PDB file of C-alpha atoms in Angstrom:
ATOM      1  CA  MET A   1     -29.538  42.657   9.944  1.00  0.00           C
ATOM      2  CA  THR A   2     -26.708  44.380   7.588  1.00  0.00           C
ATOM      3  CA  SER A   3     -23.888  42.398   9.437  1.00  0.00           C
ATOM      4  CA  PHE A   4     -26.241  39.018   9.084  1.00  0.00           C
ATOM      5  CA  TYR A   5     -26.674  39.926   5.329  1.00  0.00           C
ATOM      6  CA  GLY A   6     -23.204  40.453   4.919  1.00  0.00           C
ATOM      7  CA  GLY A   7     -22.543  37.010   6.771  1.00  0.00           C
ATOM      8  CA  LEU A   8     -24.786  34.964   4.647  1.00  0.00           C
ATOM      9  CA  THR A   9     -23.702  36.368   1.364  1.00  0.00           C
ATOM     10  CA  ALA A  10     -19.933  35.747   2.217  1.00  0.00           C
ATOM     11  CA  SER A  11     -20.827  32.232   3.505  1.00  0.00           C
ATOM     12  CA  ILE A  12     -22.707  31.595   0.351  1.00  0.00           C
ATOM     13  CA  VAL A  13     -19.607  32.509  -1.748  1.00  0.00           C
ATOM     14  CA  VAL A  14     -17.211  30.845   0.328  1.00  0.00           C
ATOM     15  CA  LEU A  15     -19.166  27.477   0.635  1.00  0.00           C
ATOM     16  CA  SER A  16     -19.758  27.460  -3.258  1.00  0.00           C
ATOM     17  CA  LEU A  17     -15.960  27.858  -3.641  1.00  0.00           C
ATOM     18  CA  PHE A  18     -15.480  24.572  -1.370  1.00  0.00           C
ATOM     19  CA  ILE A  19     -17.929  22.760  -3.246  1.00  0.00           C
ATOM     20  CA  GLY A  20     -16.463  23.714  -6.418  1.00  0.00           C
ATOM     21  CA  VAL A  21     -12.755  22.375  -5.361  1.00  0.00           C
ATOM     22  CA  VAL A  22     -14.510  19.137  -3.915  1.00  0.00           C
ATOM     23  CA  SER A  23     -16.060  18.722  -7.097  1.00  0.00           C
ATOM     24  CA  HIS A  24     -13.395  18.899  -9.076  1.00  0.00           C
ATOM     25  CA  ALA A  25     -10.865  16.957  -6.441  1.00  0.00           C
ATOM     26  CA  ALA A  26     -13.723  14.083  -7.054  1.00  0.00           C
ATOM     27  CA  ARG A  27     -12.888  14.220 -10.680  1.00  0.00           C
ATOM     28  CA  PRO A  28      -9.868  15.802 -11.453  1.00  0.00           C
ATOM     29  CA  ALA A  29     -10.193  15.219 -15.243  1.00  0.00           C
ATOM     30  CA  ALA A  30     -13.552  16.965 -15.402  1.00  0.00           C
ATOM     31  CA  LEU A  31     -12.729  20.301 -16.103  1.00  0.00           C
ATOM     32  CA  ASP A  32     -10.053  19.542 -18.860  1.00  0.00           C
ATOM     33  CA  GLU A  33     -12.363  17.033 -20.525  1.00  0.00           C
ATOM     34  CA  ALA A  34     -14.856  20.097 -20.404  1.00  0.00           C
ATOM     35  CA  LEU A  35     -12.495  23.129 -21.697  1.00  0.00           C
ATOM     36  CA  ARG A  36     -11.695  20.399 -24.647  1.00  0.00           C
ATOM     37  CA  ALA A  37     -15.400  19.740 -25.473  1.00  0.00           C
ATOM     38  CA  HIS A  38     -15.845  23.493 -25.480  1.00  0.00           C
ATOM     39  CA  GLY A  39     -13.213  24.179 -27.973  1.00  0.00           C
ATOM     40  CA  VAL A  40     -12.332  27.438 -27.186  1.00  0.00           C
ATOM     41  CA  LEU A  41      -9.294  27.268 -25.497  1.00  0.00           C
ATOM     42  CA  GLY A  42      -5.777  26.263 -26.975  1.00  0.00           C
ATOM     43  CA  PRO A  43      -4.153  22.904 -25.329  1.00  0.00           C
ATOM     44  CA  ARG A  44      -1.666  24.923 -23.016  1.00  0.00           C
ATOM     45  CA  LEU A  45      -3.890  27.588 -21.916  1.00  0.00           C
ATOM     46  CA  ARG A  46      -6.439  24.749 -21.267  1.00  0.00           C
ATOM     47  CA  ARG A  47      -4.196  22.870 -19.263  1.00  0.00           C
ATOM     48  CA  PHE A  48      -3.260  25.765 -17.317  1.00  0.00           C
ATOM     49  CA  ALA A  49      -6.889  26.665 -16.376  1.00  0.00           C
ATOM     50  CA  ALA A  50      -7.563  23.045 -15.608  1.00  0.00           C
ATOM     51  CA  ALA A  51      -4.550  23.201 -12.958  1.00  0.00           C
ATOM     52  CA  VAL A  52      -5.167  27.075 -11.433  1.00  0.00           C
ATOM     53  CA  VAL A  53      -8.898  27.185 -11.240  1.00  0.00           C
ATOM     54  CA  PRO A  54      -9.373  24.070  -8.678  1.00  0.00           C
ATOM     55  CA  PHE A  55      -6.479  25.678  -6.765  1.00  0.00           C
ATOM     56  CA  ALA A  56      -7.740  29.291  -6.730  1.00  0.00           C
ATOM     57  CA  GLU A  57     -11.059  27.642  -5.323  1.00  0.00           C
ATOM     58  CA  GLY A  58      -9.550  25.864  -2.659  1.00  0.00           C
ATOM     59  CA  ALA A  59      -7.382  29.194  -1.617  1.00  0.00           C
ATOM     60  CA  LEU A  60     -10.143  31.413  -1.863  1.00  0.00           C
ATOM     61  CA  GLY A  61     -12.436  29.180   0.420  1.00  0.00           C
ATOM     62  CA  VAL A  62      -9.677  28.538   3.237  1.00  0.00           C
ATOM     63  CA  GLY A  63      -9.122  32.391   3.191  1.00  0.00           C
ATOM     64  CA  GLY A  64     -12.575  33.249   3.504  1.00  0.00           C
ATOM     65  CA  ALA A  65     -13.785  31.028   5.891  1.00  0.00           C
ATOM     66  CA  ALA A  66     -10.513  31.875   7.855  1.00  0.00           C
ATOM     67  CA  ALA A  67     -11.552  35.720   7.427  1.00  0.00           C
ATOM     68  CA  LEU A  68     -15.058  34.754   8.612  1.00  0.00           C
ATOM     69  CA  LEU A  69     -14.169  32.909  11.864  1.00  0.00           C
ATOM     70  CA  THR A  70     -11.587  35.415  12.820  1.00  0.00           C
ATOM     71  CA  GLY A  71     -13.326  38.829  11.684  1.00  0.00           C
ATOM     72  CA  HIS A  72     -10.978  39.936   9.415  1.00  0.00           C
ATOM     73  CA  GLN A  73     -12.440  42.715   7.526  1.00  0.00           C
ATOM     74  CA  ARG A  74      -9.972  43.472   4.799  1.00  0.00           C
ATOM     75  CA  GLY A  75      -8.993  39.865   4.378  1.00  0.00           C
ATOM     76  CA  LEU A  76     -12.471  39.241   3.734  1.00  0.00           C
ATOM     77  CA  GLN A  77     -13.089  41.788   1.327  1.00  0.00           C
ATOM     78  CA  ALA A  78     -10.216  40.956  -0.796  1.00  0.00           C
ATOM     79  CA  VAL A  79     -11.363  36.945  -0.754  1.00  0.00           C
ATOM     80  CA  LEU A  80     -14.735  38.222  -1.976  1.00  0.00           C
ATOM     81  CA  ALA A  81     -13.230  40.744  -4.469  1.00  0.00           C
ATOM     82  CA  LEU A  82     -10.984  37.992  -6.063  1.00  0.00           C
ATOM     83  CA  GLY A  83     -14.283  35.683  -5.936  1.00  0.00           C
ATOM     84  CA  ILE A  84     -16.188  38.275  -8.188  1.00  0.00           C
ATOM     85  CA  ALA A  85     -13.315  38.043 -10.694  1.00  0.00           C
ATOM     86  CA  LEU A  86     -13.237  34.357 -10.314  1.00  0.00           C
ATOM     87  CA  PHE A  87     -17.184  33.589 -10.891  1.00  0.00           C
ATOM     88  CA  GLY A  88     -17.280  36.725 -13.262  1.00  0.00           C
ATOM     89  CA  LEU A  89     -14.924  35.554 -15.708  1.00  0.00           C
ATOM     90  CA  TYR A  90     -16.530  31.934 -15.405  1.00  0.00           C
ATOM     91  CA  ALA A  91     -19.800  33.615 -16.217  1.00  0.00           C
ATOM     92  CA  GLY A  92     -17.980  35.335 -19.349  1.00  0.00           C
ATOM     93  CA  TYR A  93     -16.405  32.405 -20.509  1.00  0.00           C
ATOM     94  CA  THR A  94     -19.670  30.299 -20.575  1.00  0.00           C
ATOM     95  CA  ARG A  95     -21.744  32.751 -22.022  1.00  0.00           C
ATOM     96  CA  HIS A  96     -19.269  33.345 -24.849  1.00  0.00           C
ATOM     97  CA  VAL A  97     -19.002  29.382 -25.459  1.00  0.00           C
ATOM     98  CA  LEU A  98     -22.996  29.327 -25.603  1.00  0.00           C
ATOM     99  CA  ALA A  99     -22.785  32.090 -28.099  1.00  0.00           C
ATOM    100  CA  LEU A 100     -20.482  30.131 -30.246  1.00  0.00           C
ATOM    101  CA  GLY A 101     -22.927  27.744 -30.388  1.00  0.00           C
ATOM    102  CA  ARG A 102     -21.115  25.005 -28.552  1.00  0.00           C
ATOM    103  CA  GLY A 103     -21.931  22.800 -25.867  1.00  0.00           C
ATOM    104  CA  GLY A 104     -20.401  20.203 -23.603  1.00  0.00           C
ATOM    105  CA  PRO A 105     -20.490  19.635 -19.773  1.00  0.00           C
ATOM    106  CA  CYS A 106     -19.926  23.030 -17.619  1.00  0.00           C
ATOM    107  CA  GLY A 107     -17.098  21.169 -15.847  1.00  0.00           C
ATOM    108  CA  CYS A 108     -18.041  22.756 -12.510  1.00  0.00           C
ATOM    109  CA  SER A 109     -19.139  19.376 -11.121  1.00  0.00           C
ATOM    110  CA  HIS A 110     -18.043  15.422 -11.103  1.00  0.00           C
ATOM    111  CA  GLN A 111     -21.397  14.765 -12.482  1.00  0.00           C
ATOM    112  CA  ASP A 112     -22.004  15.385 -16.176  1.00  0.00           C
ATOM    113  CA  VAL A 113     -24.125  18.413 -15.969  1.00  0.00           C
ATOM    114  CA  PRO A 114     -24.498  19.976 -19.579  1.00  0.00           C
ATOM    115  CA  LEU A 115     -23.022  23.548 -20.271  1.00  0.00           C
ATOM    116  CA  SER A 116     -26.307  25.750 -20.243  1.00  0.00           C
ATOM    117  CA  ARG A 117     -27.459  29.472 -19.570  1.00  0.00           C
ATOM    118  CA  TRP A 118     -28.568  28.518 -16.334  1.00  0.00           C
ATOM    119  CA  VAL A 119     -24.674  27.837 -15.365  1.00  0.00           C
ATOM    120  CA  THR A 120     -23.859  31.210 -16.432  1.00  0.00           C
ATOM    121  CA  ARG A 121     -27.137  32.444 -14.329  1.00  0.00           C
ATOM    122  CA  ARG A 122     -25.422  30.981 -11.197  1.00  0.00           C
ATOM    123  CA  ALA A 123     -21.981  32.230 -11.834  1.00  0.00           C
ATOM    124  CA  VAL A 124     -23.427  35.957 -12.574  1.00  0.00           C
ATOM    125  CA  ALA A 125     -25.538  35.483  -9.088  1.00  0.00           C
ATOM    126  CA  LEU A 126     -22.156  34.436  -7.302  1.00  0.00           C
ATOM    127  CA  ALA A 127     -20.545  37.137  -8.489  1.00  0.00           C
ATOM    128  CA  GLY A 128     -23.437  39.687  -7.430  1.00  0.00           C
ATOM    129  CA  LEU A 129     -23.401  37.953  -3.902  1.00  0.00           C
ATOM    130  CA  ALA A 130     -19.528  38.603  -3.626  1.00  0.00           C
ATOM    131  CA  LEU A 131     -20.110  42.130  -4.482  1.00  0.00           C
ATOM    132  CA  ALA A 132     -22.731  42.583  -2.071  1.00  0.00           C
ATOM    133  CA  GLY A 133     -20.754  40.936   0.686  1.00  0.00           C
ATOM    134  CA  ALA A 134     -17.827  42.934  -0.097  1.00  0.00           C
ATOM    135  CA  ALA A 135     -19.902  46.004   0.441  1.00  0.00           C
ATOM    136  CA  LEU A 136     -21.460  45.027   3.143  1.00  0.00           C
ATOM    137  CA  ALA A 137     -18.095  43.788   4.914  1.00  0.00           C
ATOM    138  CA  LYS A 138     -17.009  47.461   4.977  1.00  0.00           C
ATOM    139  CA  ALA A 139     -19.607  48.570   7.561  1.00  0.00           C
ATOM    140  CA  GLY A 140     -17.725  46.569   9.890  1.00  0.00           C
ATOM    141  CA  PRO A 141     -16.936  42.826  11.056  1.00  0.00           C
ATOM    142  CA  VAL A 142     -19.371  40.245  11.031  1.00  0.00           C
ATOM    143  CA  GLN A 143     -20.713  40.433  14.523  1.00  0.00           C
ATOM    144  CA  LEU A 144     -24.193  38.233  15.219  1.00  0.00           C
ATOM    145  CA  SER A 145     -26.362  37.305  17.990  1.00  0.00           C
ATOM    146  CA  THR A 146     -27.018  33.709  19.170  1.00  0.00           C
ATOM    147  CA  ALA A 147     -29.963  33.957  17.293  1.00  0.00           C
ATOM    148  CA  GLU A 148     -28.739  35.192  14.005  1.00  0.00           C
ATOM    149  CA  LEU A 149     -25.782  32.535  14.122  1.00  0.00           C
ATOM    150  CA  VAL A 150     -28.014  29.692  14.086  1.00  0.00           C
ATOM    151  CA  THR A 151     -30.050  31.171  11.285  1.00  0.00           C
ATOM    152  CA  LEU A 152     -27.087  31.503   9.510  1.00  0.00           C
ATOM    153  CA  LEU A 153     -25.474  28.115  10.042  1.00  0.00           C
ATOM    154  CA  LEU A 154     -28.607  26.919   8.886  1.00  0.00           C
ATOM    155  CA  ALA A 155     -29.579  29.222   5.939  1.00  0.00           C
ATOM    156  CA  ALA A 156     -25.880  29.202   4.346  1.00  0.00           C
ATOM    157  CA  PRO A 157     -25.883  25.672   3.364  1.00  0.00           C
ATOM    158  CA  ALA A 158     -29.052  25.643   2.201  1.00  0.00           C
ATOM    159  CA  CYS A 159     -29.133  28.425  -0.166  1.00  0.00           C
ATOM    160  CA  THR A 160     -25.679  27.443  -1.449  1.00  0.00           C
ATOM    161  CA  VAL A 161     -27.094  23.733  -2.233  1.00  0.00           C
ATOM    162  CA  LEU A 162     -29.756  24.952  -3.971  1.00  0.00           C
ATOM    163  CA  LEU A 163     -27.649  27.817  -5.854  1.00  0.00           C
ATOM    164  CA  TRP A 164     -25.160  25.049  -6.753  1.00  0.00           C
ATOM    165  CA  SER A 165     -27.828  22.440  -7.843  1.00  0.00           C
ATOM    166  CA  LEU A 166     -29.988  25.054  -9.876  1.00  0.00           C
ATOM    167  CA  PRO A 167     -28.439  24.248 -13.479  1.00  0.00           C
ATOM    168  CA  ALA A 168     -28.721  20.381 -13.029  1.00  0.00           C
ATOM    169  CA  ALA A 169     -32.147  21.007 -11.467  1.00  0.00           C
ATOM    170  CA  MET A 170     -33.486  23.560 -14.423  1.00  0.00           C
ATOM    171  CA  HIS A 171     -31.861  20.821 -17.443  1.00  0.00           C
ATOM    172  CA  GLU A 172     -34.337  19.570 -19.666  1.00  0.00           C
ATOM    173  CA  PRO A 173     -32.985  16.590 -21.299  1.00  0.00           C
ATOM    174  CA  ALA A 174     -33.901  16.153 -25.244  1.00  0.00           C
ATOM    175  CA  PRO A 175     -37.173  14.354 -25.900  1.00  0.00           C
ATOM    176  CA  ALA A 176     -36.263  10.790 -26.998  1.00  0.00           C
ATOM    177  CA  SER A 177     -38.143  10.285 -30.386  1.00  0.00           C
ATOM    178  CA  VAL A 178     -40.587   7.387 -30.289  1.00  0.00           C
ATOM    179  CA  PRO A 179     -42.085   5.951 -33.486  1.00  0.00           C
ATOM    180  CA  ARG A 180     -45.126   6.137 -34.408  1.00  0.00           C
ATOM    181  CA  PRO A 181     -47.133   2.947 -34.626  1.00  0.00           C
ATOM    182  CA  ALA A 182     -48.251   2.306 -37.905  1.00  0.00           C
ATOM    183  CA  ARG A 183     -52.142   2.971 -38.722  1.00  0.00           C
ATOM    184  CA  ALA A 184     -54.438   0.032 -38.572  1.00  0.00           C
ATOM    185  CA  ALA A 185     -55.730  -0.400 -42.011  1.00  0.00           C
ATOM    186  CA  VAL A 186     -59.480   0.766 -41.557  1.00  0.00           C
ATOM    187  CA  HIS A 187     -61.686  -2.152 -43.305  1.00  0.00           C
ATOM    188  CA  GLN A 188     -64.247  -0.816 -45.709  1.00  0.00           C
ATOM    189  CA  PRO A 189     -67.570  -2.849 -45.620  1.00  0.00           C
ATOM    190  CA  THR A 190     -68.455  -3.982 -49.108  1.00  0.00           C
ATOM    191  CA  GLU A 191     -71.049  -2.118 -50.643  1.00  0.00           C
ATOM    192  CA  THR A 192     -74.624  -3.912 -50.239  1.00  0.00           C
ATOM    193  CA  THR A 193     -77.231  -4.258 -52.595  1.00  0.00           C
ATOM    194  CA  ALA A 194     -80.903  -3.962 -51.915  1.00  0.00           C
ATOM    195  CA  HIS A 195     -83.309  -6.563 -53.541  1.00  0.00           C
ATOM    196  CA  ARG A 196     -86.743  -7.268 -52.740  1.00  0.00           C
ATOM    197  CA  SER A 197     -88.317 -10.837 -53.200  1.00  0.00           C
ATOM    198  CA  ALA A 198     -91.596 -11.584 -54.748  1.00  0.00           C
ATOM    199  CA  GLU A 199     -93.514 -10.887 -51.722  1.00  0.00           C
ATOM    200  CA  GLY A 200     -92.077  -7.346 -51.247  1.00  0.00           C
ATOM    201  CA  VAL A 201     -89.500  -8.184 -48.496  1.00  0.00           C
ATOM    202  CA  SER A 202     -86.615  -6.401 -48.515  1.00  0.00           C
ATOM    203  CA  THR A 203     -83.120  -8.675 -48.659  1.00  0.00           C
ATOM    204  CA  ARG A 204     -79.440  -7.360 -48.909  1.00  0.00           C
ATOM    205  CA  TRP A 205     -76.364  -9.185 -50.546  1.00  0.00           C
ATOM    206  CA  THR A 206     -72.983  -8.354 -50.882  1.00  0.00           C
ATOM    207  CA  SER A 207     -73.645  -9.416 -55.048  1.00  0.00           C
ATOM    208  CA  PRO A 208     -76.339  -9.216 -57.008  1.00  0.00           C
ATOM    209  CA  PRO A 209     -78.705 -12.634 -56.409  1.00  0.00           C
ATOM    210  CA  ALA A 210     -77.694 -15.395 -58.774  1.00  0.00           C
ATOM    211  CA  LEU A 211     -80.340 -15.830 -62.083  1.00  0.00           C
TER     212      LEU A 211
END
C-alpha cells in the first residue's frame, strides 16, 4: 500500500502541474493580468514570473510523468522536491497578497477565479502531497498490481480535478443588492361616531348628523 499511496500522491501533483500549464497556455495573458492586479511585484519581476511559472510547470510535469512511467526513483524525488518549492512559493505569495487586503483573479486558471484563502489552501495541499510523495518514493520505485494500477488510474484524475476545482467551488459571490420595495401606505379608516335615533337604534356616521 505504501507504493500505491506514493504513486497516488505523485500522480496528483504531476496532473496538477499539467492542468496548470494547460490553463496558462489556453489564456497566456491571464497570469500577467493577475499579477498586475495583485500589485505586489514590479513590472520586470512580474513579466519574469509570468514567463517562468508556466515553463516550470510544464517541465516538472513532463519530468514527473517520465519518472513515474520508467520507475526512476531519484528523478521522481527531484521533481517532487521542486514541486514542493513551487507550490510553497505560490501559497506564500497568495497569503501575502490576501494579508495586504488586495484581490483580483488567482492567475491559475483560464477562468476568472478570484483569489481567496481556498487558493492558498489548495497550494498548501499540493505542497503537502508533493512532500508525502517524495517521502514515500524513498521506499523504492512504484510497483503496483493490476488492481492497484486500475484504482490509481481512476483515483488520481478524480482527486486532481476535485482539488483543482476547490477554489471555484468554494467561491461565494457577493449578494446583489436588491432595492427594498416601498411600503404601501396603510389606509387608516376614519373614526366613526355612534349616534342613536329617537327609536333607540344605534347608527354610525363618519361625521356628525346634520341638524
